[in-house]
């Protein structure tokens, strides 16, 4: 499959965006809502399916669309292609605080399994699929649910996750216990299992789940330090509007400011 | 020269990248040759490598071995692994069978898991559907299990509520008259207690536990004690048939069932307060009429009073006033009146002892309603 080679630059510290440079005729795919800006000459096309083009006719497209519905993604992917004469840039922004990581799928053997909302954008030719978590226990308690996303191809893909992203390489047989919800992506050679946290007391009073996610090498894994759900949980708990307590900012002004901030950010 | 089949894999271990390095595998008799680019990096005997199901969903085939006490691993993707397996020497092939079994079991458990999860997700819906479909039998079942003690508690709560909302008349001709009618109707049943509430509405109701409340407005509209007796007999019949309880159980539904199971009767007594506003089905009214007539006959009270009173209310609504409450909860439809007439005609002639009450005195004592 012909992949487009793209140059890129990641901007920002905690709230990042990535600017992708496209040569004439090159293209990138992204979630429609993630586009931040694009230069003259970049044309935006919304295509049915995942934009990886050759998808085996109408039925293949239908299947792709069905899968995207299940993962909760939009039915349409937006393809950004450079119709200009020179290099042009288009930028994609992360939807919440965290880090953007560029991954060369070619280096990873062509496939990456990731959390279902981790994908930000990719070179055209990377196909977005879903991967069902077929270990029932992991689906229920692993923190990532039954539906994960599969990126296929040998081009560049950008994934995004909350907080700080940690890339780790696990040797064959090497295991790592991870808090559920913190697994962002891994190579398909990595075992993803769960392990009982061991002590009911820890589970009940330690404020953590009953299970760890257990990753066993070989392969690379990416972890996030702050899952979005955890951050949302803290914000809701601290928000008086949602019935939370705001001890520190008890003043009317503090409450209003927080309410305004939340109101402005909840437009998606 | 013999061309040998080649299988793409990734090698993890010393000398390879963290994400694994692409290698090509070929079989040379019992030897597995691992090449990275043009270089042969490992040559392994088939018996040396340990196969296992590996990776996301167990979908990958792993071949593991140790060299200088360092672990090496080859990872083959699903379709490649299948072709590889078919071509590999018997020494390895039979050890690949458990791997295939492990992979199939992951798939099988997934399918069963989905079925079970779907079932669990649909279970509350199914339970709700069943509860709706069997609401009547369920209510009947629950009602049959309400102990008499609970009925008494409900009655007390209704009485307490009546006392809180209106003054009870506890002496005078009206009180005496109602007690006299009540004694005749009860015929020795000690649990029946009769109360007169000083309220203008034309209403009367009976609560579980034998509490019968008659409102002064009804006494004013009645032309004879037999009419009052008829209404009371009808109301008592509702209680005996547990119509009110059944309505309550249906209305409170699942909460009521839980309360029954948990023995939380206090809450049920609270629900009893709704008794005065309950409407019953036409079947329930017919049943209550028939049973009321039987009670009147036993008490040797003229049974015609029951039908007469309701017919009168229906025919001459009190000027300007709203529909009498007793009529709105027990509508005197033509159908019901006809059924009453027919039942009366079929009753065997019984001895009738008039209620010796000076009704004019009763009405005089009540006077006109204060507005
Ligand atoms: Zn009735």
Coordinates of C-alpha atoms and ligand atoms in Angstrom, one line a residue:
Chain A
X1 CA 0.0 0.0 0.0
X2 CA 1.4 3.4 -0.9
X3 CA 1.9 5.5 2.1
X4 CA 2.5 9.2 2.1
X5 CA 5.6 10.2 4.0
X6 CA 4.9 13.3 6.0
X7 CA 6.9 15.8 8.0
X8 CA 5.5 17.0 11.2
X9 CA 6.1 19.1 14.2
X10 CA 4.5 18.8 17.7
X11 CA 3.8 22.1 19.4
X12 CA 2.9 22.9 23.0
X13 CA 3.6 21.3 26.3
X14 CA 0.6 19.9 28.1
X15 CA -2.1 20.9 25.5
X16 CA -0.5 19.9 22.3
X17 CA -1.2 20.0 18.7
X18 CA 0.7 18.5 15.7
X19 CA 1.4 20.3 12.5
X20 CA 1.7 18.0 9.5
X21 CA 3.5 19.2 6.3
X22 CA 2.1 17.7 3.1
X23 CA 4.0 17.7 -0.2
X24 CA 1.9 18.4 -3.3
X25 CA -0.5 15.5 -3.8
X26 CA 0.1 14.1 -0.3
X27 CA -2.7 13.6 2.1
X28 CA -3.4 12.9 5.8
X29 CA -6.5 11.5 7.5
X30 CA -7.9 12.7 10.8
X31 CA -11.0 12.9 12.9
X32 CA -13.0 15.8 11.6
X33 CA -13.2 17.5 15.0
X34 CA -9.5 17.4 15.5
X35 CA -8.5 19.8 12.7
X36 CA -7.1 23.0 14.1
X37 CA -6.0 25.0 11.1
X38 CA -5.0 24.4 7.5
X39 CA -3.1 26.5 5.0
X40 CA -4.3 27.6 1.6
X41 CA -4.1 24.8 -0.9
X42 CA -5.1 22.1 1.6
X43 CA -8.5 20.6 0.5
X44 CA -10.7 18.9 2.9
X45 CA -12.7 15.9 1.8
X46 CA -15.1 13.9 3.9
X47 CA -15.1 10.3 2.9
X48 CA -17.3 7.5 4.0
X49 CA -15.2 5.0 6.0
X50 CA -11.7 5.4 7.1
X51 CA -10.1 7.1 4.1
X52 CA -7.7 4.3 3.4
X53 CA -9.4 4.2 0.0
X54 CA -9.3 0.7 -1.5
X55 CA -11.7 -1.1 0.8
X56 CA -13.3 -3.7 -1.3
X57 CA -16.3 -2.0 -2.8
X58 CA -19.6 -1.0 -1.3
X59 CA -19.9 -3.9 1.1
X60 CA -16.4 -3.3 2.5
X61 CA -17.2 0.3 3.0
X62 CA -20.4 -0.6 4.8
X63 CA -18.5 -3.0 7.1
X64 CA -16.0 -0.3 7.8
X65 CA -18.7 2.2 8.6
X66 CA -20.4 -0.3 10.9
X67 CA -17.3 -0.8 12.8
X68 CA -16.8 2.9 13.2
X69 CA -20.3 3.2 14.5
X70 CA -19.5 0.6 17.1
X71 CA -16.3 2.3 18.3
X72 CA -18.2 5.5 18.6
X73 CA -16.2 7.2 15.9
X74 CA -17.9 9.4 13.3
X75 CA -19.0 7.5 10.2
X76 CA -17.0 9.8 8.0
X77 CA -13.2 10.4 8.0
X78 CA -11.9 13.6 6.8
X79 CA -9.0 13.5 4.3
X80 CA -6.8 16.5 4.0
X81 CA -4.9 16.7 0.7
X82 CA -2.5 19.2 -0.6
X83 CA -3.7 20.5 -4.0
X84 CA -1.2 23.4 -4.0
X85 CA 2.2 23.6 -5.7
X86 CA 4.4 23.7 -2.7
X87 CA 4.5 22.3 0.8
X88 CA 1.4 23.1 2.9
X89 CA 0.6 22.5 6.5
X90 CA -2.4 21.3 8.4
X91 CA -2.7 21.0 12.2
X92 CA -4.6 18.6 14.5
X93 CA -5.1 19.4 18.1
X94 CA -5.5 17.1 21.0
X95 CA -8.9 17.3 22.6
X96 CA -7.7 17.3 26.2
X97 CA -4.5 17.8 28.1
X98 CA -2.0 15.2 27.3
X99 CA 0.8 14.2 24.9
X100 CA 0.8 13.5 21.2
X101 CA 3.1 10.7 20.1
X102 CA 4.2 10.0 16.5
X103 CA 4.4 6.3 15.7
X104 CA 5.9 4.8 12.6
X105 CA 3.7 1.8 12.0
X106 CA 6.3 0.4 9.7
X107 CA 8.8 0.1 12.5
X108 CA 6.1 -1.6 14.6
X109 CA 5.4 -4.4 12.2
X110 CA 2.4 -2.7 10.6
X111 CA -0.2 -3.0 13.3
X112 CA -0.9 -1.2 16.5
X113 CA -3.7 -1.9 19.0
X114 CA -4.8 1.2 20.9
X115 CA -7.4 2.6 23.1
X116 CA -10.5 3.5 21.1
X117 CA -10.2 7.3 21.3
X118 CA -6.4 7.5 21.1
X119 CA -6.1 8.1 17.4
X120 CA -5.5 11.7 16.3
X121 CA -4.4 11.7 12.7
X122 CA -2.2 9.7 10.3
X123 CA -0.7 9.6 6.9
X124 CA -3.2 8.6 4.2
X125 CA -3.0 4.9 3.7
X126 CA -3.1 4.0 7.4
X127 CA -6.4 2.2 7.9
X128 CA -8.4 2.5 11.1
X129 CA -10.2 -0.7 12.3
X130 CA -11.6 -2.0 15.4
X131 CA -10.2 -4.9 17.4
X132 CA -12.5 -6.7 19.8
X133 CA -11.0 -7.5 23.2
X134 CA -11.8 -11.2 23.2
X135 CA -10.7 -11.9 26.7
X136 CA -13.9 -11.4 28.6
X137 CA -12.3 -10.6 31.9
X138 CA -10.0 -8.0 30.3
X139 CA -12.9 -6.5 28.5
X140 CA -14.8 -6.1 31.7
X141 CA -12.1 -5.1 34.1
X142 CA -9.1 -4.1 32.0
X143 CA -10.2 -0.5 31.8
X144 CA -10.3 -0.3 28.0
X145 CA -13.6 -2.1 27.4
X146 CA -14.3 -4.6 24.7
X147 CA -13.6 -2.4 21.8
X148 CA -10.2 -1.2 20.9
X149 CA -8.8 0.4 17.8
X150 CA -6.5 -1.1 15.3
X151 CA -4.2 0.9 13.1
X152 CA -2.8 -0.9 10.1
X153 CA -0.3 0.3 7.5
X154 CA 3.3 1.4 7.4
X155 CA 3.0 5.1 7.6
X156 CA 3.1 7.6 10.4
X157 CA 0.2 7.8 12.9
X158 CA -0.3 10.2 15.8
X159 CA -1.9 9.0 18.9
X160 CA -2.9 11.1 21.9
X161 CA -3.6 10.3 25.5
X162 CA -4.0 12.0 28.8
X163 CA -1.3 13.4 31.0
X164 CA 2.2 12.2 30.1
X165 CA 2.7 9.4 27.7
X166 CA 5.3 6.8 28.6
X167 CA 6.8 4.5 26.0
X168 CA 8.2 1.2 27.3
X169 CA 9.8 -1.7 25.6
X170 CA 9.1 -5.1 27.2
X171 CA 11.5 -8.0 26.6
X172 CA 10.1 -11.4 25.9
X173 CA 8.3 -12.6 29.0
X174 CA 8.8 -9.3 30.9
X175 CA 5.7 -8.2 32.6
X176 CA 4.4 -4.9 33.8
X177 CA 1.4 -4.3 36.1
X178 CA -0.5 -1.2 35.1
X179 CA -3.4 0.6 36.6
X180 CA -6.5 -0.1 34.6
X181 CA -7.3 2.7 32.2
X182 CA -3.7 3.7 31.7
X183 CA -3.0 1.4 28.8
X184 CA -3.0 3.5 25.6
X185 CA -1.4 1.3 22.9
X186 CA 0.6 -1.8 22.4
X187 CA 2.0 -4.0 19.7
X188 CA -0.1 -7.1 19.0
X189 CA 2.7 -9.3 20.3
X190 CA 2.0 -8.0 23.8
X191 CA -0.3 -10.0 26.1
X192 CA -2.9 -7.9 27.7
X193 CA -4.4 -9.6 30.7
X194 CA -5.8 -8.7 34.1
X195 CA -4.6 -9.7 37.5
X196 CA -6.6 -9.5 40.8
X197 CA -5.1 -6.7 42.9
X198 CA -4.8 -9.2 45.7
X199 CA -6.1 -7.5 48.7
X200 CA -9.8 -6.7 48.9
X201 CA -8.9 -4.0 51.5
X202 CA -6.6 -2.3 49.0
X203 CA -9.3 -2.5 46.3
X204 CA -12.0 -1.1 48.5
X205 CA -10.1 1.5 50.5
X206 CA -7.1 2.2 48.4
X207 CA -9.3 4.0 45.9
X208 CA -8.1 1.8 43.1
X209 CA -9.8 -1.0 41.1
X210 CA -9.9 -4.6 41.9
X211 CA -7.6 -5.5 39.1
X212 CA -4.4 -4.5 37.5
X213 CA -3.9 -4.6 33.8
X214 CA -0.9 -6.9 33.1
X215 CA 1.2 -6.4 30.0
X216 CA 3.6 -9.2 29.0
X217 CA 6.3 -8.7 26.4
X218 CA 7.7 -8.8 23.9
X219 CA 6.9 -5.5 22.3
X220 CA 6.4 -1.8 22.9
X221 CA 3.6 -0.4 25.1
X222 CA 2.5 3.2 25.6
X223 CA 0.9 4.2 28.9
X224 CA -0.9 7.4 29.9
X225 CA -0.4 9.0 33.3
X226 CA -3.9 10.6 33.5
X227 CA -6.9 8.8 31.8
X228 CA -9.5 11.3 30.7
X229 CA -12.1 9.6 32.8
X230 CA -10.1 10.1 36.0
X231 CA -9.6 13.8 35.2
X232 CA -13.3 14.3 34.4
X233 CA -14.1 12.6 37.7
X234 CA -11.9 15.0 39.6
X235 CA -13.4 18.0 37.8
X236 CA -16.9 16.9 38.5
X237 CA -16.2 16.2 42.1
X238 CA -14.7 19.7 42.4
X239 CA -17.5 21.4 40.6
X240 CA -20.2 22.9 42.7
X241 CA -22.5 23.0 39.7
X242 CA -22.4 19.2 39.6
X243 CA -23.0 18.8 43.3
X244 CA -19.4 18.8 44.2
X245 CA -17.8 20.7 47.0
X246 CA -15.4 23.6 46.4
X247 CA -13.9 24.3 49.7
X248 CA -11.0 26.4 48.5
X249 CA -12.9 28.5 46.0
X250 CA -16.0 29.0 48.0
X251 CA -16.6 32.5 46.8
X252 CA -19.3 33.4 44.3
X253 CA -16.6 34.6 41.9
X254 CA -14.6 31.4 42.1
X255 CA -17.8 29.3 41.5
X256 CA -18.7 31.5 38.5
X257 CA -15.2 31.3 37.0
X258 CA -15.2 27.5 37.3
X259 CA -18.7 27.3 35.8
X260 CA -17.7 29.4 32.9
X261 CA -14.6 27.4 32.3
X262 CA -16.6 24.2 32.2
X263 CA -19.3 25.6 30.1
X264 CA -16.8 26.8 27.5
X265 CA -15.1 23.4 27.4
X266 CA -18.1 21.2 27.1
X267 CA -19.1 22.0 23.6
X268 CA -18.4 18.6 22.1
Chain B
X1 CA 17.8 -25.5 -6.5
X2 CA 14.8 -26.0 -4.2
X3 CA 12.9 -22.9 -3.4
X4 CA 11.8 -23.0 0.2
X5 CA 8.7 -21.4 1.6
X6 CA 9.4 -18.3 3.6
X7 CA 7.5 -16.9 6.6
X8 CA 7.6 -13.4 7.8
X9 CA 8.0 -13.0 11.5
X10 CA 9.4 -10.6 14.1
X11 CA 12.4 -11.4 16.3
X12 CA 12.6 -10.1 19.8
X13 CA 15.7 -10.5 21.8
X14 CA 19.4 -9.6 21.7
X15 CA 20.4 -7.9 18.5
X16 CA 16.8 -6.8 17.6
X17 CA 14.9 -3.6 18.0
X18 CA 12.7 -2.9 20.9
X19 CA 9.7 -3.2 18.7
X20 CA 11.1 -6.4 17.2
X21 CA 13.0 -6.8 14.0
X22 CA 11.5 -8.2 10.8
X23 CA 13.0 -11.6 10.0
X24 CA 12.3 -14.4 7.5
X25 CA 11.9 -18.0 8.5
X26 CA 12.6 -21.1 6.4
X27 CA 12.7 -24.7 7.2
X28 CA 15.7 -26.8 6.2
X29 CA 14.8 -30.3 7.2
X30 CA 14.7 -30.3 11.0
X31 CA 16.3 -26.9 11.2
X32 CA 14.6 -23.5 11.4
X33 CA 16.7 -20.8 9.7
X34 CA 16.1 -17.2 10.9
X35 CA 17.4 -14.6 8.5
X36 CA 17.5 -10.8 9.0
X37 CA 18.0 -9.3 5.6
X38 CA 20.7 -11.5 4.0
X39 CA 22.2 -12.6 7.4
X40 CA 21.3 -15.8 9.0
X41 CA 21.1 -14.8 12.6
X42 CA 19.9 -18.1 14.1
X43 CA 19.6 -21.7 13.1
X44 CA 17.5 -23.8 15.5
X45 CA 16.4 -27.3 15.8
X46 CA 12.7 -27.9 15.7
X47 CA 12.8 -29.5 19.2
X48 CA 14.6 -26.4 20.6
X49 CA 11.8 -24.0 20.2
X50 CA 8.9 -23.8 22.6
X51 CA 5.6 -22.7 20.9
X52 CA 2.9 -20.7 22.6
X53 CA -0.2 -18.7 21.9
X54 CA 0.7 -15.1 22.4
X55 CA -0.2 -11.5 22.2
X56 CA -3.5 -9.6 21.9
X57 CA -6.4 -12.1 22.0
X58 CA -3.8 -15.0 21.8
X59 CA -3.9 -14.4 18.1
X60 CA -0.1 -14.6 17.5
X61 CA 2.1 -17.6 17.5
X62 CA 5.3 -17.3 19.6
X63 CA 8.3 -19.5 19.3
X64 CA 10.6 -19.2 22.2
X65 CA 14.1 -20.4 23.0
X66 CA 17.1 -19.5 25.1
X67 CA 20.6 -18.8 23.8
X68 CA 23.3 -18.2 26.5
X69 CA 20.5 -18.0 29.0
X70 CA 18.9 -15.1 27.2
X71 CA 15.4 -15.4 26.0
X72 CA 14.6 -15.0 22.3
X73 CA 11.2 -14.9 20.7
X74 CA 9.7 -15.1 17.2
X75 CA 6.3 -13.7 16.7
X76 CA 4.2 -14.9 13.7
X77 CA 0.9 -13.2 12.8
X78 CA -2.3 -15.3 12.5
X79 CA -2.4 -16.1 8.7
X80 CA 1.3 -16.6 8.4
X81 CA 1.3 -18.8 11.5
X82 CA -1.3 -21.1 9.8
X83 CA 0.9 -21.6 6.8
X84 CA 4.0 -22.1 8.9
X85 CA 2.3 -24.7 11.0
X86 CA 1.3 -26.8 8.0
X87 CA 4.8 -26.9 6.7
X88 CA 6.7 -27.5 9.9
X89 CA 8.3 -30.8 10.8
X90 CA 6.4 -33.4 13.0
X91 CA 8.7 -32.7 16.0
X92 CA 7.2 -29.2 16.3
X93 CA 3.8 -29.8 14.7
X94 CA 2.4 -31.9 17.5
X95 CA 3.5 -29.3 20.0
X96 CA 1.6 -26.7 18.0
X97 CA -1.7 -28.4 18.7
X98 CA -2.1 -27.0 22.2
X99 CA -1.4 -23.6 20.8
X100 CA -4.3 -23.9 18.3
X101 CA -6.5 -25.2 21.1
X102 CA -5.7 -22.2 23.3
X103 CA -6.5 -19.9 20.5
X104 CA -9.8 -21.6 19.8
X105 CA -10.7 -21.5 23.4
X106 CA -10.2 -17.8 23.6
X107 CA -12.5 -17.4 20.6
X108 CA -15.1 -19.8 22.1
X109 CA -15.1 -18.1 25.5
X110 CA -15.4 -14.7 23.8
X111 CA -18.5 -15.9 21.9
X112 CA -20.1 -17.4 25.0
X113 CA -19.1 -14.3 27.0
X114 CA -20.9 -12.1 24.6
X115 CA -24.0 -14.3 24.8
X116 CA -24.0 -14.2 28.6
X117 CA -23.4 -10.5 28.7
X118 CA -26.2 -9.9 26.2
X119 CA -28.4 -12.1 28.3
X120 CA -27.5 -10.2 31.4
X121 CA -28.1 -6.9 29.7
X122 CA -31.6 -8.0 28.6
X123 CA -32.5 -9.6 31.9
X124 CA -33.9 -6.5 33.5
X125 CA -35.9 -5.8 30.4
X126 CA -37.3 -9.3 30.4
X127 CA -38.1 -9.1 34.1
X128 CA -39.9 -5.8 33.5
X129 CA -41.9 -7.4 30.7
X130 CA -42.8 -10.3 32.8
X131 CA -43.9 -8.1 35.7
X132 CA -46.1 -6.1 33.3
X133 CA -47.6 -9.2 31.7
X134 CA -48.3 -10.8 35.1
X135 CA -49.2 -7.7 37.1
X136 CA -52.6 -8.9 38.1
X137 CA -51.6 -12.4 39.2
X138 CA -48.5 -11.0 40.9
X139 CA -50.6 -8.4 42.8
X140 CA -53.0 -11.2 43.8
X141 CA -50.1 -13.4 44.9
X142 CA -48.7 -10.5 47.0
X143 CA -52.0 -9.6 48.4
X144 CA -52.7 -13.1 49.6
X145 CA -49.4 -12.9 51.5
X146 CA -50.3 -9.8 53.5
X147 CA -50.8 -10.9 57.1
X148 CA -53.9 -9.6 59.0
X149 CA -51.6 -7.7 61.3
X150 CA -50.6 -5.5 58.4
X151 CA -54.2 -4.9 57.5
X152 CA -54.7 -3.7 61.0
X153 CA -51.7 -1.3 60.7
X154 CA -53.0 0.1 57.5
X155 CA -56.4 0.6 59.1
X156 CA -54.8 2.5 62.0
X157 CA -52.9 4.7 59.6
X158 CA -56.0 5.5 57.6
X159 CA -57.9 6.3 60.9
X160 CA -55.0 8.5 62.0
X161 CA -55.0 10.4 58.8
X162 CA -58.8 10.8 59.0
X163 CA -58.5 12.2 62.5
X164 CA -55.8 14.6 61.4
X165 CA -57.8 15.9 58.5
X166 CA -61.2 16.1 60.0
X167 CA -63.0 16.1 63.3
X168 CA -64.6 12.8 64.3
X169 CA -68.2 13.0 65.6
X170 CA -68.2 10.8 68.7
X171 CA -71.6 11.5 70.2
X172 CA -75.1 12.6 69.3
X173 CA -77.8 11.1 67.2
X174 CA -75.7 10.7 64.0
X175 CA -73.0 8.9 65.9
X176 CA -75.6 6.7 67.7
X177 CA -77.3 6.0 64.4
X178 CA -74.1 4.9 62.6
X179 CA -73.1 2.7 65.6
X180 CA -76.5 1.1 65.5
X181 CA -76.3 0.4 61.8
X182 CA -72.8 -0.9 62.3
X183 CA -73.7 -3.3 65.0
X184 CA -76.4 -4.8 62.8
X185 CA -74.1 -5.0 59.8
X186 CA -71.2 -6.5 61.8
X187 CA -73.4 -9.2 63.2
X188 CA -70.8 -10.0 65.9
X189 CA -67.7 -9.5 63.8
X190 CA -65.6 -7.7 66.4
X191 CA -63.0 -6.2 64.1
X192 CA -65.4 -3.8 62.4
X193 CA -65.3 -0.3 63.8
X194 CA -67.4 2.6 62.6
X195 CA -66.5 6.2 62.6
X196 CA -68.2 9.4 61.6
X197 CA -66.1 12.2 60.1
X198 CA -67.5 15.7 60.2
X199 CA -66.9 16.4 56.6
X200 CA -69.4 17.8 54.0
X201 CA -68.5 15.4 51.1
X202 CA -70.8 12.6 50.3
X203 CA -68.4 9.8 50.9
X204 CA -67.7 6.7 52.9
X205 CA -64.9 4.2 52.8
X206 CA -63.6 1.2 54.6
X207 CA -60.0 0.5 55.2
X208 CA -58.3 -2.9 55.8
X209 CA -58.4 -3.9 59.4
X210 CA -62.1 -3.1 59.8
X211 CA -61.9 0.7 60.0
X212 CA -65.1 2.1 58.3
X213 CA -65.4 5.8 58.0
X214 CA -68.6 7.6 57.0
X215 CA -68.6 11.3 56.3
X216 CA -71.4 13.5 57.5
X217 CA -72.2 14.7 54.0
X218 CA -73.4 11.2 53.1
X219 CA -75.7 11.0 56.1
X220 CA -77.3 14.3 55.0
X221 CA -78.0 12.9 51.5
X222 CA -79.4 9.6 52.8
X223 CA -83.2 9.4 53.2
X224 CA -83.2 6.4 55.4
X225 CA -80.7 4.3 57.6
X226 CA -81.2 1.5 55.1
X227 CA -79.5 3.5 52.4
X228 CA -76.5 4.2 54.7
X229 CA -76.4 0.5 55.6
X230 CA -76.3 -0.4 51.9
X231 CA -73.3 1.9 51.2
X232 CA -71.5 0.5 54.2
X233 CA -72.2 -3.1 53.3
X234 CA -70.7 -2.4 49.8
X235 CA -67.6 -0.7 51.3
X236 CA -67.0 -3.5 53.8
X237 CA -67.3 -6.0 50.9
X238 CA -64.4 -4.2 49.1
X239 CA -62.3 -4.7 52.1
X240 CA -63.2 -8.3 52.6
X241 CA -62.4 -8.9 48.9
X242 CA -59.1 -7.0 49.5
X243 CA -59.8 -4.9 46.4
X244 CA -58.0 -1.9 47.9
X245 CA -54.9 -3.8 48.9
X246 CA -54.7 -5.2 45.4
X247 CA -55.0 -1.8 43.8
X248 CA -52.3 -0.6 46.2
X249 CA -50.0 -3.4 45.3
X250 CA -50.4 -2.9 41.6
X251 CA -49.8 0.8 42.0
X252 CA -46.8 0.5 44.2
X253 CA -45.7 -2.4 42.0
X254 CA -42.2 -3.7 42.6
X255 CA -41.6 -1.5 45.6
X256 CA -44.5 -3.2 47.3
X257 CA -43.2 -6.6 46.4
X258 CA -39.8 -5.7 47.9
X259 CA -41.5 -4.3 51.0
X260 CA -43.4 -7.6 51.4
X261 CA -40.2 -9.7 50.9
X262 CA -38.3 -7.5 53.4
X263 CA -41.2 -7.3 55.8
X264 CA -41.3 -3.5 55.7
X265 CA -44.9 -3.1 56.5
X266 CA -44.6 0.4 57.8
X267 CA -44.3 1.7 54.3
X268 CA -47.4 -0.3 53.3
X269 CA -49.4 1.4 55.9
X270 CA -48.4 4.7 54.4
X271 CA -49.7 3.7 51.0
X272 CA -52.9 2.8 52.7
X273 CA -53.7 6.5 52.9
X274 CA -54.5 6.4 49.2
X275 CA -57.4 4.0 49.9
X276 CA -60.0 6.7 50.0
X277 CA -59.2 7.7 46.4
X278 CA -59.1 4.3 44.8
X279 CA -61.3 3.4 41.8
X280 CA -62.1 -0.2 41.3
X281 CA -62.8 -2.1 38.2
X282 CA -66.4 -2.8 37.1
X283 CA -65.9 -6.5 38.0
X284 CA -64.8 -5.4 41.5
X285 CA -67.8 -3.2 41.9
X286 CA -70.1 -6.0 40.9
X287 CA -68.5 -8.4 43.3
X288 CA -68.7 -5.8 46.1
X289 CA -72.4 -5.2 45.3
X290 CA -73.2 -8.9 45.5
X291 CA -71.3 -9.4 48.7
X292 CA -72.8 -6.3 50.2
X293 CA -76.3 -7.5 49.4
X294 CA -75.5 -10.8 51.1
X295 CA -74.4 -9.0 54.2
X296 CA -77.5 -6.9 54.2
X297 CA -79.6 -10.0 54.0
X298 CA -77.8 -11.7 56.8
X299 CA -78.3 -8.5 58.9
X300 CA -82.0 -8.6 58.0
X301 CA -81.7 -5.1 56.6
X302 CA -83.7 -4.1 53.5
X303 CA -81.2 -4.6 50.7
X304 CA -83.0 -2.2 48.3
X305 CA -81.3 0.7 50.1
X306 CA -78.0 0.1 48.4
X307 CA -79.2 0.5 44.8
X308 CA -81.6 3.3 45.8
X309 CA -79.0 5.5 47.3
X310 CA -76.6 5.3 44.3
X311 CA -79.5 5.7 41.8
X312 CA -80.6 8.8 43.7
X313 CA -77.1 10.3 43.7
X314 CA -76.8 9.7 40.0
X315 CA -80.2 11.1 39.2
X316 CA -80.1 14.3 41.3
X317 CA -76.7 15.7 41.6
X318 CA -76.5 18.1 44.5
X319 CA -76.9 21.6 43.0
X320 CA -73.7 23.3 42.0
X321 CA -71.6 20.8 43.9
X322 CA -69.0 18.5 42.3
X323 CA -69.8 14.9 41.7
X324 CA -70.3 13.2 45.1
X325 CA -67.0 11.5 46.0
X326 CA -68.6 8.2 46.6
X327 CA -70.1 8.3 43.2
X328 CA -66.9 9.1 41.4
X329 CA -65.1 6.2 43.1
X330 CA -68.1 3.8 42.7
X331 CA -69.9 5.0 39.6
X332 CA -73.6 4.1 39.4
X333 CA -73.6 3.0 35.8
X334 CA -76.7 1.8 34.2
X335 CA -75.1 -1.6 33.8
X336 CA -74.3 -1.7 37.6
X337 CA -77.8 -0.6 38.5
X338 CA -79.3 -3.2 36.3
X339 CA -77.1 -5.9 37.8
X340 CA -78.2 -4.8 41.3
X341 CA -81.9 -5.0 40.3
X342 CA -81.4 -8.4 38.9
X343 CA -79.5 -9.6 42.0
X344 CA -82.2 -8.2 44.3
X345 CA -85.0 -9.9 42.3
X346 CA -83.1 -13.3 42.6
X347 CA -82.6 -13.0 46.3
X348 CA -84.7 -15.4 48.3
X349 CA -87.4 -13.6 50.4
X350 CA -85.8 -12.8 53.7
X351 CA -87.1 -11.5 56.9
X352 CA -86.5 -7.8 57.3
X353 CA -86.2 -5.9 60.5
X354 CA -86.4 -2.2 60.0
X355 CA -83.6 -0.2 61.5
X356 CA -85.3 1.6 64.4
X357 CA -83.6 4.9 64.0
X358 CA -85.3 8.4 64.1
X359 CA -83.7 9.5 60.8
X360 CA -85.3 12.9 61.0
X361 CA -83.5 13.5 64.3
X362 CA -80.2 12.4 62.8
X363 CA -80.5 14.9 60.0
X364 CA -81.7 17.6 62.3
X365 CA -78.7 17.0 64.5
X366 CA -76.3 17.2 61.5
X367 CA -77.9 20.4 60.3
X368 CA -76.7 22.1 57.1
X369 CA -73.1 21.8 56.1
X370 CA -70.9 24.7 57.1
X371 CA -69.3 26.2 54.2
Ligands
LIG1 ZN1 -67.5 0.2 45.3

